[in-house]
Amino acid sequence: MTLSIRPATDADWPSILDIIKPVLAAGETYAIDTNLDDAGLHAYWMMPAHKVFVAELDGQVVGTYYLMHNQRGGGAHVANCGYMTSPEARGQGVARTMCLHSLDRARERGFRAMQFNHVVSTNEGAVALWQKLGFQIVGTLPQAFRHPLHGYVDSFVMFRAL
Ligand SMILES: CC(C)(COP(=O)(O)OP(=O)(O)OC[C@H]1O[C@@H](n2cnc3c(N)ncnc32)[C@H](O)[C@@H]1OP(=O)(O)O)[C@@H](O)C(=O)NCCC(=O)NCCS
């Protein structure tokens, strides 16, 4: 099986939508409204500030991520990303590959660090993966996320230098 990552095109939107729609509707991992319609999902994931990539497994889009500035001005040298893998492709290293790819793209663009602002503490697989890839939990936001099943749970700020 061949996994490749490339910039997203407009033609990828239906595949991207299939991946992000259930994840955002579930409301368990991203601090984003859960009731966005397709236009709202497009406005969010494909916003001009996001450089969007897709991961293809044997030619099929199975993952997507965006890369952007975490802040502007004096904070513009810190990147931010969001990643999602389709349920049927999880556990095969797609997110690991996307994250490593994003770290390279961020370095190329001159970013000096990457920060994740809101990694939900119950998202244990994601927390463990980011830690394996060099991110540290630099802060805990107490009960900053209202999880649909677990109620108010902590979120982590995760950071690594590039
Ligand atoms: C989190 C997510 C992106 C992981 O995608 P994935 O492609 O399945 O991840 P990978 O296959 O690259 O996993 C890599 C590692 O993380 C671990 N991992 C991934 N998901 C895990 C889980 N649910 N529980 C435990 N470990 C997990 C794997 O064991 C693997 O470890 P290894 O590389 O040492 O073998 C995916 O579950 C997803 O899209 N979730 C919904 C959106 C989300 O939470 N995004 C991240 C927000 S911070």
Coordinates of C-alpha atoms and ligand atoms in Angstrom, one line a residue:
M1 CA 0.0 0.0 0.0
T2 CA 1.3 3.4 -0.9
L3 CA 0.6 6.5 1.2
S4 CA 1.2 9.8 -0.4
I5 CA 0.4 13.4 0.7
R6 CA -0.2 16.3 -1.6
P7 CA -1.9 19.7 -1.6
A8 CA -5.7 19.5 -1.8
T9 CA -7.5 20.7 -4.9
D10 CA -11.1 21.8 -5.3
A11 CA -11.8 18.3 -6.7
D12 CA -10.9 16.8 -3.3
W13 CA -13.6 18.7 -1.5
P14 CA -16.2 15.8 -1.5
S15 CA -13.7 13.4 -0.1
I16 CA -12.5 15.9 2.5
L17 CA -16.1 16.6 3.5
D18 CA -16.8 12.9 4.0
I19 CA -13.9 12.8 6.5
I20 CA -14.4 16.0 8.4
K21 CA -18.2 16.1 8.6
P22 CA -18.8 13.2 11.0
V23 CA -15.8 14.2 13.1
L24 CA -17.0 17.8 13.6
A25 CA -20.6 16.8 14.0
A26 CA -19.6 14.4 16.8
G27 CA -18.1 17.3 18.7
E28 CA -15.6 15.2 20.6
T29 CA -12.3 16.5 19.3
Y30 CA -12.5 19.9 17.8
A31 CA -13.8 23.1 19.5
I32 CA -15.9 23.9 16.4
D33 CA -19.7 24.2 16.1
T34 CA -21.2 20.8 15.7
N35 CA -24.1 22.0 13.5
L36 CA -22.2 23.5 10.5
D37 CA -23.8 22.8 7.1
D38 CA -21.6 21.8 4.2
A39 CA -21.0 25.4 3.3
G40 CA -19.9 26.2 6.8
L41 CA -17.6 23.2 6.9
H42 CA -16.1 24.3 3.6
A43 CA -15.6 27.9 5.0
Y44 CA -13.8 26.4 8.0
W45 CA -11.6 23.6 6.6
M46 CA -10.8 25.4 3.3
M47 CA -10.5 28.9 4.7
P48 CA -7.8 30.9 2.8
A49 CA -5.5 30.9 5.9
H50 CA -5.4 27.1 5.8
K51 CA -3.0 25.4 3.5
V52 CA -4.9 22.1 3.1
F53 CA -3.3 18.7 2.2
V54 CA -4.8 15.3 1.6
A55 CA -3.3 11.8 2.3
E56 CA -4.0 9.2 -0.3
L57 CA -3.8 5.5 0.3
D58 CA -3.6 3.6 -3.0
G59 CA -5.1 6.7 -4.8
Q60 CA -8.0 7.1 -2.3
V61 CA -8.2 10.2 0.0
V62 CA -8.1 8.8 3.5
G63 CA -6.8 11.8 5.5
T64 CA -6.6 15.6 5.5
Y65 CA -4.8 18.3 7.4
Y66 CA -4.4 22.0 7.4
L67 CA -1.4 24.1 8.2
M68 CA -1.6 27.8 9.2
H69 CA -0.1 30.5 11.4
N70 CA -1.1 30.0 15.0
Q71 CA -1.1 33.7 15.6
R72 CA -0.1 36.8 13.5
G73 CA 2.4 39.5 14.2
G74 CA 4.9 38.5 16.9
G75 CA 3.4 35.0 17.0
A76 CA 3.5 34.4 13.3
H77 CA 6.6 32.1 13.5
V78 CA 4.5 29.4 15.3
A79 CA 2.5 27.1 13.1
N80 CA -0.8 25.3 13.9
C81 CA -2.3 22.3 12.2
G82 CA -5.4 20.1 12.4
Y83 CA -5.5 16.5 11.2
M84 CA -8.2 13.9 10.5
T85 CA -8.1 10.3 9.2
S86 CA -11.2 8.5 7.8
P87 CA -12.4 5.8 10.3
E88 CA -11.6 2.9 8.0
A89 CA -8.0 4.1 7.5
R90 CA -7.2 4.7 11.1
G91 CA -4.3 2.9 12.9
Q92 CA -2.2 2.6 9.8
G93 CA 0.1 5.5 10.3
V94 CA -1.8 8.1 8.2
A95 CA -1.9 10.8 10.9
R96 CA 1.7 10.0 11.8
T97 CA 2.7 10.5 8.2
M98 CA 0.6 13.7 7.9
C99 CA 2.1 15.2 11.0
L100 CA 5.7 14.4 9.9
H101 CA 4.8 15.9 6.5
S102 CA 3.4 19.0 8.2
L103 CA 6.5 19.5 10.3
D104 CA 8.6 19.5 7.1
R105 CA 6.2 21.9 5.3
A106 CA 6.3 24.2 8.4
R107 CA 10.1 24.2 8.5
E108 CA 10.2 24.9 4.8
R109 CA 8.0 27.9 5.3
G110 CA 10.2 29.2 8.1
F111 CA 8.1 28.4 11.1
R112 CA 10.1 27.9 14.2
A113 CA 7.6 25.9 16.3
M114 CA 4.2 24.2 16.1
Q115 CA 1.4 24.5 18.6
F116 CA -1.8 22.7 19.1
N117 CA -4.2 24.9 21.1
H118 CA -6.9 22.5 22.2
V119 CA -6.1 18.8 22.2
V120 CA -9.0 17.3 24.2
S121 CA -7.6 15.2 27.0
T122 CA -10.0 12.4 26.3
N123 CA -8.5 12.1 22.8
E124 CA -5.9 9.8 24.2
G125 CA -4.7 8.4 20.9
A126 CA -4.1 11.8 19.5
V127 CA -2.3 13.0 22.6
A128 CA 0.0 9.9 22.6
L129 CA 0.7 10.3 18.9
W130 CA 1.7 14.0 19.2
Q131 CA 3.9 13.2 22.2
K132 CA 5.6 10.4 20.1
L133 CA 6.2 13.1 17.5
G134 CA 8.0 15.4 19.9
F135 CA 5.2 17.6 21.2
Q136 CA 5.0 18.3 24.9
I137 CA 2.0 19.2 27.0
V138 CA 2.9 22.8 28.0
G139 CA -0.4 23.7 29.6
T140 CA -3.6 22.2 30.8
L141 CA -6.8 24.2 30.2
P142 CA -9.0 23.0 33.1
Q143 CA -12.4 21.8 31.9
A144 CA -12.1 23.9 28.7
F145 CA -13.9 21.5 26.5
R146 CA -17.5 20.3 26.9
H147 CA -17.4 16.7 25.6
P148 CA -20.8 15.3 24.5
L149 CA -20.3 12.1 26.5
H150 CA -17.8 13.0 29.3
G151 CA -19.0 16.5 30.1
Y152 CA -16.4 19.2 30.9
V153 CA -12.9 17.8 30.4
D154 CA -9.4 19.3 30.3
S155 CA -7.7 20.4 27.0
F156 CA -4.0 20.4 26.4
V157 CA -1.8 23.0 24.8
M158 CA 0.9 21.0 23.0
F159 CA 4.0 22.6 21.5
R160 CA 7.3 21.6 19.8
A161 CA 10.1 23.5 18.4
L162 CA 11.0 22.8 14.7
Ligands
LIG1 C1 -6.4 11.2 15.9 C2 -6.3 10.6 14.5 C3 -6.0 11.8 13.5 C4 -5.3 9.5 14.4 O1 -5.3 9.1 13.0 P1 -4.6 7.7 12.6 O2 -4.3 7.8 11.1 O3 -5.4 6.6 13.0 O4 -3.3 7.7 13.5 P2 -2.0 6.8 13.1 O5 -2.4 5.5 12.5 O6 -1.0 7.6 12.4 O7 -1.5 6.5 14.6 C5 -0.3 6.7 15.0 C6 0.0 6.3 16.4 O8 -1.0 6.8 17.3 C7 -1.6 5.7 18.0 N1 -3.0 5.9 18.0 C8 -3.8 6.5 17.1 N2 -5.1 6.5 17.4 C9 -5.1 5.9 18.7 C10 -6.1 5.6 19.6 N3 -7.4 5.9 19.3 N4 -5.8 5.0 20.8 C11 -4.5 4.7 21.0 N5 -3.5 4.9 20.2 C12 -3.8 5.5 19.0 C13 -1.3 4.5 17.2 O9 -1.1 3.4 18.1 C14 0.0 4.8 16.5 O10 1.1 4.5 17.3 P3 2.5 4.1 16.6 O11 2.7 5.0 15.4 O12 3.5 4.1 17.6 O13 2.2 2.7 16.1 C15 -7.7 10.0 14.1 O14 -8.1 9.1 15.1 C16 -8.8 11.0 13.9 O15 -9.0 11.5 12.7 N6 -9.6 11.3 14.9 C17 -10.6 12.3 14.8 C18 -10.0 13.8 14.7 C19 -9.0 14.1 15.7 O16 -9.1 13.7 16.9 N7 -7.9 14.8 15.2 C20 -6.8 15.2 16.1 C21 -7.2 16.4 16.9 S1 -5.9 16.9 18.1

